mmCIF file of C-alpha atoms and ligand atoms in Angstrom:
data_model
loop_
_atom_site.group_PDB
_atom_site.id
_atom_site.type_symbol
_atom_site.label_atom_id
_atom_site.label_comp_id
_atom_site.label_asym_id
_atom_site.label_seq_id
_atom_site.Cartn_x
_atom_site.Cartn_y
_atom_site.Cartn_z
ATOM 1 C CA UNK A 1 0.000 0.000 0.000
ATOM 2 C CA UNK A 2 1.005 3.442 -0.520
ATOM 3 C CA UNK A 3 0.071 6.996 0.610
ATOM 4 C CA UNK A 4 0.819 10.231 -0.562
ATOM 5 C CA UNK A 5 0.679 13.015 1.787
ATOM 6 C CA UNK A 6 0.163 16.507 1.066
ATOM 7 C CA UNK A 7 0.242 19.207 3.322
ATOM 8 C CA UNK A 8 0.200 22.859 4.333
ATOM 9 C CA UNK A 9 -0.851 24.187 0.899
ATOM 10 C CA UNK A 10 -1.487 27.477 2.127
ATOM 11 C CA UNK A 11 -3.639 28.465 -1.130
ATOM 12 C CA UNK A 12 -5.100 32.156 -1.794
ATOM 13 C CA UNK A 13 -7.278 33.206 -4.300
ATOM 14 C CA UNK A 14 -6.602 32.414 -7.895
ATOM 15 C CA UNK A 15 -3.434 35.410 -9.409
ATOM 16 C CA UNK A 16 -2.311 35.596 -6.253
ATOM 17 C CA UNK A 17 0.894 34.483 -4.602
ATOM 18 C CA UNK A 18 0.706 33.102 -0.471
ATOM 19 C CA UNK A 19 1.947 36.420 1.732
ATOM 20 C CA UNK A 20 3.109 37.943 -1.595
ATOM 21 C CA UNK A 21 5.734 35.527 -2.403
ATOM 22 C CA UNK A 22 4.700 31.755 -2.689
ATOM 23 C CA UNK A 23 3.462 30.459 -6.027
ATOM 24 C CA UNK A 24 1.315 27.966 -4.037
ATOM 25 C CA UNK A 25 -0.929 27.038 -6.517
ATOM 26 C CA UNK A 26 1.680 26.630 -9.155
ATOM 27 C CA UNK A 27 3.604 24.285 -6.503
ATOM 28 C CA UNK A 28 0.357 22.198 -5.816
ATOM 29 C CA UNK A 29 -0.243 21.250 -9.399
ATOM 30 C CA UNK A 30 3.628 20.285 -9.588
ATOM 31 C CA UNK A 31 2.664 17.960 -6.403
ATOM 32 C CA UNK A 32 -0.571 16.303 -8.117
ATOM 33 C CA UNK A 33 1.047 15.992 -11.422
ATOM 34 C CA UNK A 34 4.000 13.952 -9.420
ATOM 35 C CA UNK A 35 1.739 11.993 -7.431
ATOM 36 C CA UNK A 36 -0.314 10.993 -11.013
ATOM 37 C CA UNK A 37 2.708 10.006 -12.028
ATOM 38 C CA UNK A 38 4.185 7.684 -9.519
ATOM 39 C CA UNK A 39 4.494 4.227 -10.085
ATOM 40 C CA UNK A 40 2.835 2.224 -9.078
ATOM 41 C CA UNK A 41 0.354 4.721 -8.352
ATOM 42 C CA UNK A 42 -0.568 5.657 -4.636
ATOM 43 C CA UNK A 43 -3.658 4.230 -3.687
ATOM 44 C CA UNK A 44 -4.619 7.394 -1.256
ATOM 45 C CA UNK A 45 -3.407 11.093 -0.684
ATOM 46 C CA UNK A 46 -3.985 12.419 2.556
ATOM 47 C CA UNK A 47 -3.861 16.599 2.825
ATOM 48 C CA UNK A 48 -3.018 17.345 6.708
ATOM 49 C CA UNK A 49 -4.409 20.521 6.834
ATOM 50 C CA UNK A 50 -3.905 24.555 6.330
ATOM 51 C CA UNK A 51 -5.611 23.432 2.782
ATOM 52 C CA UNK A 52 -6.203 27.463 2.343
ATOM 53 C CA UNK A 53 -3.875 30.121 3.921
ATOM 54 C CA UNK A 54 -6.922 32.401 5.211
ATOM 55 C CA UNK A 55 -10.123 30.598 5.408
ATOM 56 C CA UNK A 56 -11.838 31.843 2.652
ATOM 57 C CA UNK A 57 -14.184 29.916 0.343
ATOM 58 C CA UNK A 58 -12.300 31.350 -3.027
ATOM 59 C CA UNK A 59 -9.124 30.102 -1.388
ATOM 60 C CA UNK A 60 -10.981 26.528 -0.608
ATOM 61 C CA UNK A 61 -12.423 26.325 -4.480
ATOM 62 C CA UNK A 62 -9.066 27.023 -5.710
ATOM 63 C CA UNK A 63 -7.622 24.016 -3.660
ATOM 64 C CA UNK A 64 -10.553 21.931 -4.636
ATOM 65 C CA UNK A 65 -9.801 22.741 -8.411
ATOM 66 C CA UNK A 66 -6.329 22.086 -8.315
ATOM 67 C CA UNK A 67 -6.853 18.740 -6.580
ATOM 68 C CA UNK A 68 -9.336 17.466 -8.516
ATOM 69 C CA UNK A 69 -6.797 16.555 -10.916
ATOM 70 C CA UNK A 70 -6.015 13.927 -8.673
ATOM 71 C CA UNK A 71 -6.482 10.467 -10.243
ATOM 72 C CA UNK A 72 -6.612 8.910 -6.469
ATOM 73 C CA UNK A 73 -8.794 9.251 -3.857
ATOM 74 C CA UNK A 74 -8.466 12.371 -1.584
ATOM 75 C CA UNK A 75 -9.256 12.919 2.062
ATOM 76 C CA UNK A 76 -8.745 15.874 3.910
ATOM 77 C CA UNK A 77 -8.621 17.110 7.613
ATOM 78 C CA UNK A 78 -8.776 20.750 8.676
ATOM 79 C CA UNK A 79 -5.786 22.533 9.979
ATOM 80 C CA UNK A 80 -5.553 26.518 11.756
ATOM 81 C CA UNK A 81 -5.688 27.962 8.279
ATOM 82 C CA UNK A 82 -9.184 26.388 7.333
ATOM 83 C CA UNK A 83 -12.665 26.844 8.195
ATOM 84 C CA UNK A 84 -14.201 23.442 9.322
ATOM 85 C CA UNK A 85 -17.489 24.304 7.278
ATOM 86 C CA UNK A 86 -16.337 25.952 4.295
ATOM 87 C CA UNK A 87 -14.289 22.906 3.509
ATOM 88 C CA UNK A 88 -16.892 20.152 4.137
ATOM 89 C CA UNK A 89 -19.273 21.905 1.847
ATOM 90 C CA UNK A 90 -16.634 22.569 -1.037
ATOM 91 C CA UNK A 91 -14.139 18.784 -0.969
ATOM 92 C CA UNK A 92 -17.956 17.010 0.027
ATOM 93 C CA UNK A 93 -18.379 14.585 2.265
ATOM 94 C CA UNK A 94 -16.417 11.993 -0.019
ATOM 95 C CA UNK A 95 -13.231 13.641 1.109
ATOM 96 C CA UNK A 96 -13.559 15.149 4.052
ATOM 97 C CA UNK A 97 -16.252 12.907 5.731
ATOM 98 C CA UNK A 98 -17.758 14.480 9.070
ATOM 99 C CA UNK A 99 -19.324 13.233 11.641
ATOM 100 C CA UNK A 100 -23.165 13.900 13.268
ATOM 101 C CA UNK A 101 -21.236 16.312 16.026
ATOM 102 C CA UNK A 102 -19.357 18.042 12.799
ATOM 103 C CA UNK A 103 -15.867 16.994 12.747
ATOM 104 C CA UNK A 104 -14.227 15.720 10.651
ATOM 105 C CA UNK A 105 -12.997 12.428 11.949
ATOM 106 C CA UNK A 106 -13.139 9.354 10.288
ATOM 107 C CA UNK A 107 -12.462 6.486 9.562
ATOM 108 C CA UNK A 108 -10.458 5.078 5.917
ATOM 109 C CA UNK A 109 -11.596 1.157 5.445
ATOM 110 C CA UNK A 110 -10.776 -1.230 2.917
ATOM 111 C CA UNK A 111 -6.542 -0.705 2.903
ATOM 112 C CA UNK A 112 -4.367 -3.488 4.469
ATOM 113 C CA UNK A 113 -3.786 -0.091 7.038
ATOM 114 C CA UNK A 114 -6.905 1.494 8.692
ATOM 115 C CA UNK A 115 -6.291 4.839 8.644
ATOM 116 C CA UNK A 116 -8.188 7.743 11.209
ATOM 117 C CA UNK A 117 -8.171 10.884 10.301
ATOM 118 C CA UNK A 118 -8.573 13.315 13.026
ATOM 119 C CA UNK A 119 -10.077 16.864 13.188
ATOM 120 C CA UNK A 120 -7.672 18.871 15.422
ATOM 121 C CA UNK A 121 -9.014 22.486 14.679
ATOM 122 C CA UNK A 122 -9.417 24.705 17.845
ATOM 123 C CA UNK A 123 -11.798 27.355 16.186
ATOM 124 C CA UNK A 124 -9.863 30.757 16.431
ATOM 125 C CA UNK A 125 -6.363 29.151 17.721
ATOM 126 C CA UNK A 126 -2.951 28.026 16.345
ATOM 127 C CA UNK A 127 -2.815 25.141 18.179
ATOM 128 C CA UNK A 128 -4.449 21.734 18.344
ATOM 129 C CA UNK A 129 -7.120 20.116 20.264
ATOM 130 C CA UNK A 130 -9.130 16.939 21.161
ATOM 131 C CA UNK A 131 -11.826 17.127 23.650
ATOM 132 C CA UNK A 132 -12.896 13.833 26.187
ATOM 133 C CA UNK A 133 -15.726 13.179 24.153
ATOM 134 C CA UNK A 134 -13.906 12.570 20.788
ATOM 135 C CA UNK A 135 -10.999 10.739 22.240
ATOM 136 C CA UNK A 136 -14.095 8.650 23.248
ATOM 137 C CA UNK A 137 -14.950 7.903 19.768
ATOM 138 C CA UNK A 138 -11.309 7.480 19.137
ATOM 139 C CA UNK A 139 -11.623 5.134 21.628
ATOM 140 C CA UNK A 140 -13.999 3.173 20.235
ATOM 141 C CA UNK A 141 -12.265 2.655 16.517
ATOM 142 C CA UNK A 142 -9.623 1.743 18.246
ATOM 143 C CA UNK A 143 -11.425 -1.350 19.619
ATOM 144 C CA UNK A 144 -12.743 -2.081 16.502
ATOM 145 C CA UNK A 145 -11.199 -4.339 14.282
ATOM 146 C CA UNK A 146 -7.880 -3.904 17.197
ATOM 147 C CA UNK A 147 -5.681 -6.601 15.290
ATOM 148 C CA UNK A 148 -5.154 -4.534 12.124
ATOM 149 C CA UNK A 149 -2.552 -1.963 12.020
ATOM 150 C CA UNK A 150 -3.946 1.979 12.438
ATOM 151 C CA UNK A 151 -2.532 4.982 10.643
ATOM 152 C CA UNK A 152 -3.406 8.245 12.755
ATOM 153 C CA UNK A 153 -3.889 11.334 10.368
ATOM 154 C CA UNK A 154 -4.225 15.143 11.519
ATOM 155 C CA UNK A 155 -2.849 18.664 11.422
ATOM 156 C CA UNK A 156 -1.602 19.563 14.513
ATOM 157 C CA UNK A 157 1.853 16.955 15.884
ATOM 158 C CA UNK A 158 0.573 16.559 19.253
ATOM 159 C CA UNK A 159 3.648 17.305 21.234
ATOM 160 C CA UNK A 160 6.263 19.638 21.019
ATOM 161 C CA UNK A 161 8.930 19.532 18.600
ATOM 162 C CA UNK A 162 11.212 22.733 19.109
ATOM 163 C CA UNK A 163 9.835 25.096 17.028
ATOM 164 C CA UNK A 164 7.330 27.933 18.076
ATOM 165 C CA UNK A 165 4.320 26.249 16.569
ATOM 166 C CA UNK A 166 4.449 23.341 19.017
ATOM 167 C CA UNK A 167 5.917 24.513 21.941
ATOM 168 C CA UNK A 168 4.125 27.841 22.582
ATOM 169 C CA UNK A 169 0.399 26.746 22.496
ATOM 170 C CA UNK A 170 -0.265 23.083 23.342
ATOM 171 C CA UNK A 171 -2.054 20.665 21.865
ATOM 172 C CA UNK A 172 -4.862 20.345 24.323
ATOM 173 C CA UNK A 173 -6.104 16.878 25.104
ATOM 174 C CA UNK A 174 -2.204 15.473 23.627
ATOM 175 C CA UNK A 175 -1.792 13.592 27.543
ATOM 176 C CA UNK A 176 -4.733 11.897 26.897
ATOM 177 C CA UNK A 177 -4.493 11.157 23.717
ATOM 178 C CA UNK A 178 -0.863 10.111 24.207
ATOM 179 C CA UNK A 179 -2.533 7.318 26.937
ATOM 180 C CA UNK A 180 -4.985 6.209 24.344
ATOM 181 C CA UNK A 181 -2.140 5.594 21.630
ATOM 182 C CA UNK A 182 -0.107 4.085 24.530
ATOM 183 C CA UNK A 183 -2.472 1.468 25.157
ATOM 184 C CA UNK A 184 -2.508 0.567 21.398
ATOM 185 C CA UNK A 185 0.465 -0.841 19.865
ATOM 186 C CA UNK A 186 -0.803 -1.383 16.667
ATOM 187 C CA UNK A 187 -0.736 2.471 15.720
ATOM 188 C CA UNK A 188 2.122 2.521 13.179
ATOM 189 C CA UNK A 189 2.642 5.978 13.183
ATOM 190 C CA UNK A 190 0.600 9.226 13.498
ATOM 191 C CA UNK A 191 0.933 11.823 10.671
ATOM 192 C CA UNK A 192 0.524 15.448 10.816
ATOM 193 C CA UNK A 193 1.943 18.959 9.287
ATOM 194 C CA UNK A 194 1.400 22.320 10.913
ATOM 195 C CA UNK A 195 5.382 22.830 11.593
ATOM 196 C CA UNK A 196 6.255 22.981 7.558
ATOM 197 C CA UNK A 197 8.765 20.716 8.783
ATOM 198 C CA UNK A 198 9.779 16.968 7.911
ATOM 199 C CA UNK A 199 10.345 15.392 11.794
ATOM 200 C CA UNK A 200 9.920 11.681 13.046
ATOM 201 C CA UNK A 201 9.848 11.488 16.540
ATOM 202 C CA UNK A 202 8.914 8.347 18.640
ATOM 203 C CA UNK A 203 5.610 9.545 21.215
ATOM 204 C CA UNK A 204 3.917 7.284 23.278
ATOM 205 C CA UNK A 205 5.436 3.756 21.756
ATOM 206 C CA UNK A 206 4.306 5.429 18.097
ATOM 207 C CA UNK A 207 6.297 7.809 15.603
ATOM 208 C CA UNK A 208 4.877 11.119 15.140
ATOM 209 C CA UNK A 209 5.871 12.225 11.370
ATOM 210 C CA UNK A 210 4.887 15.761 10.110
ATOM 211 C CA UNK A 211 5.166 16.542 6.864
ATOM 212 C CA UNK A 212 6.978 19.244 4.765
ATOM 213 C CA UNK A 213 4.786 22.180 2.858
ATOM 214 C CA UNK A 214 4.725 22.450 -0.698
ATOM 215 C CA UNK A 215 6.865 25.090 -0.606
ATOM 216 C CA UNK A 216 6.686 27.420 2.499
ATOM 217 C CA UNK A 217 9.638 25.532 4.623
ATOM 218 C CA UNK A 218 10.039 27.106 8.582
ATOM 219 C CA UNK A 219 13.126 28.548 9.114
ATOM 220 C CA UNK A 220 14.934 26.271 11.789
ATOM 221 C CA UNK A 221 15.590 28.607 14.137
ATOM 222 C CA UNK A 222 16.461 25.740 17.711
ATOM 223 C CA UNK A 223 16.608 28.280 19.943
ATOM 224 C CA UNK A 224 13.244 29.852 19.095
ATOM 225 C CA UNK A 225 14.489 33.540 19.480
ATOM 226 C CA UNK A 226 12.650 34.896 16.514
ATOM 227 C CA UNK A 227 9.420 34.870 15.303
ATOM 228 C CA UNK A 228 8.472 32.152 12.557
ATOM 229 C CA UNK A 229 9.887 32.921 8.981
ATOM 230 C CA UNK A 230 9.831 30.686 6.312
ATOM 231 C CA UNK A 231 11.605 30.086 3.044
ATOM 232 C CA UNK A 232 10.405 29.511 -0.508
ATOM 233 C CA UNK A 233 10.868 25.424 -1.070
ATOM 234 C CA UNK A 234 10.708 23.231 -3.603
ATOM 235 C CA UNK A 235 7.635 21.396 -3.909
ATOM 236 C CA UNK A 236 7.593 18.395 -1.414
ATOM 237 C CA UNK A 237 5.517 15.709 -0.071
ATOM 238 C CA UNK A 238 5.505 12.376 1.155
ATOM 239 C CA UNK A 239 5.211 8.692 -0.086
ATOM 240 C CA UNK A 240 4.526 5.934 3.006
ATOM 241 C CA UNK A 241 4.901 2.722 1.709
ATOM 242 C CA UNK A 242 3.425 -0.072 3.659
ATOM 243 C CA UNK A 243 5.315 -3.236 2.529
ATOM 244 C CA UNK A 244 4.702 -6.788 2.165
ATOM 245 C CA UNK A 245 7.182 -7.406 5.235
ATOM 246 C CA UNK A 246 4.495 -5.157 6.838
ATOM 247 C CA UNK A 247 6.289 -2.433 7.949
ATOM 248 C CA UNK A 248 5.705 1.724 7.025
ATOM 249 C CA UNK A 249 8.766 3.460 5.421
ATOM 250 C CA UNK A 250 8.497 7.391 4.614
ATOM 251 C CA UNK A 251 10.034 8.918 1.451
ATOM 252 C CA UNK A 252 9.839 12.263 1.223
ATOM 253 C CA UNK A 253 9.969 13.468 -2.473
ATOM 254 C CA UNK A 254 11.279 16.822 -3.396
ATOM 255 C CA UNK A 255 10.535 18.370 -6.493
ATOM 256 C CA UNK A 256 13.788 19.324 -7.314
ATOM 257 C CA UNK A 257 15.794 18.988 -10.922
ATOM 258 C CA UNK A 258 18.762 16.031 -10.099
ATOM 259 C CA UNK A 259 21.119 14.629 -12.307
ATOM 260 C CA UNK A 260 20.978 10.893 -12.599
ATOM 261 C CA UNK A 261 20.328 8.476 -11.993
ATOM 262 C CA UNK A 262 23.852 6.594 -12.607
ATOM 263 C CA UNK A 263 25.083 2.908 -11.707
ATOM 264 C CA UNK A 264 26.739 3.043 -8.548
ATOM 265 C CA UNK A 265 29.258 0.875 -10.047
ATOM 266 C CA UNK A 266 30.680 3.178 -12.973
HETATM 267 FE FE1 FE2 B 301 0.642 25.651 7.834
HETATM 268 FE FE1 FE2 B 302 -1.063 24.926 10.847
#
C-alpha cells in the first residue's frame, strides 16, 4: 500500500501568490502531477491541513480545483488555516467525511492499514485540540477491528517539537491522547503537518511524522528567538509505503531537478 501526503498548501485566491511571495498554486499542481505520475500509483493522498492560507471559500475552491486533478482518492482534515465548514461543503463529504457532532474524523476502510483521520481544529487558535468526548470515539475505533494496524492522520503533531508552533500553544487533550495511543500498539505511526517541517519522533510507543509544505519551509531557528519565517521550497511531499514485510517506510519526495540516476558501479 502506498500513501501520498500533502500538506500545508497554504492556497489564496486564484493570481495571487501566499503572503506575496509563494506560487502555491503553481507548486500544488507540480505535487498532483507527481503523485499521477508515480508508479505504481498511490492508492490514497492524505492533505493534513492549512488546505487554504486564510479561510476563505475562493481560497478553498481554488484548492478543490487544483486537486481534482487527482487520479486517487483524496481525504482531507482541517488545519488553523481552514474553516471546518467551508471545507466540508466545497471537498464534500467523499473527502472530508464528518461526523453527526461536525468533525471531521473518520475512519479510511478497505486498505491493508486502517487509517483515522482526526479533526484537530481549535476554532480561532494556532494550536491543536481533542476534547474527552472525541478521544471517546477514538476510543472506540480503536477497539474495533484492534488486530489490524492503524494509521493516525491530523494537522496539529501533538507534542512539542522545538519550534514555536508546538511549543508555545499546546495541543490540548495530547496527555490523553498520548494514553490512548499508549495502550494501542498497533498504531504505526501518526501523521501530521502544521510545523512545515519533515520530523519523526517516537511519542507514546508510536512515531509522530509531520510533513513538509509544498513550498513554504520554517526557518529552523532551535533556539526559538525569533518569530516564525519561512523560506520559498521546492515542492515536497511524502510517499509511506506499507510493505509486504508489513512495515511503514516514509520517502519524502522533493521536487527538485537532479542529475541521474547513474550505476553506482561506474
Ligand atoms: Fe501551515
Ligand atoms: Fe497549521
Amino acid at each position: 500500500m502506498l500513501i501520498a501526503q500533502l500538506s500545508d498548501t497554504h492556497i489564496s485566491a486564484p493570481g495571487h501568490k501566499t503572503c506575496g511571495v509563494a506560487d502555491m498554486a503553481a507548486n500544488l499542481r507540480r505535487c498532483v502531477d507527481s503523485i499521477n505520475n508515480q508508479d505504481p500509483r498511490p492508492d490514497l493522498v492524505l492533505l493534513s491541513g492549512d488546505v487554504t492560507h486564510s479561510a476563505t471559500r475562493i481560497e478553498t475552491e481554488h484548492a478543490a480545483e487544483i486537486l481534482s486533478a487527482l487520479e486517487v482518492p483524496l481525504f482531507v482534515v482541517p488545519g488553523n488555516h481552514d474553516d471546518r465548514k467551508i471545507l466540508a461543503e466545497v471537498f464534500g463529504p467523499m473527502r472530508c467525511p464528518t461526523t453527526q457532532t461536525g468533525f471531521m474524523d473518520y475512519v479510511i476502510e478497505g486498505y491493508p492499514l486502517r487509517i483515522i483521520g482526526l479533526d484537530t481544529l481549535n476554532t480561532g487558535q494556532h494550536s491543536g485540540q481533542i476534547s474527552p468526548e472525541r478521544l471517546d470515539w477514538l476510543k472506540e475505533q480503536l477497539h474495533t477491528k484492534s488486530d489490524l494496524p492503524v494509521v493516525l492522520f491530523a494537522h496539529h503533531p501533538p507534542l512539542k517539537l522545538g519550534v514555536p508552533e508546538t511549543d508555545q500553544e499546546e495541543f490540548c487533550g495530547a496527555a490523553h491522547l498520548g494514553e490512548l495511543v499508549a495502550a494501542h500498539p498497533n498504531i504505526e505511526r501518526f501523521l501530521c503537518g502544521h510545523i512545515h517541517l519533515h520530523t519523526n519522533t517516537g511519542w507514546h510507543g508510536t512515531i509522530v511524522t509531520t510533513c513538509p509544505s509544498i513550498g513554504m519551509q520554517l526557518t529552523l531557528d532551535l533556539k526559538q528567538r525569533n518569530p516564525s519565517q519561512f523560506l520559498l521550497s521546492e515542492p515536497a511531499y511524502l510517499l509511506h509505503h506499507w510493505t509486504a514485510d508489513e512495515v511503514l517506510i516514509t520517502h519524502p519526495i522533493q521536487l527538485s531537478e537532479m542529475d541521474g540516476p547513474f550505476d553506482f558501479t561506474s
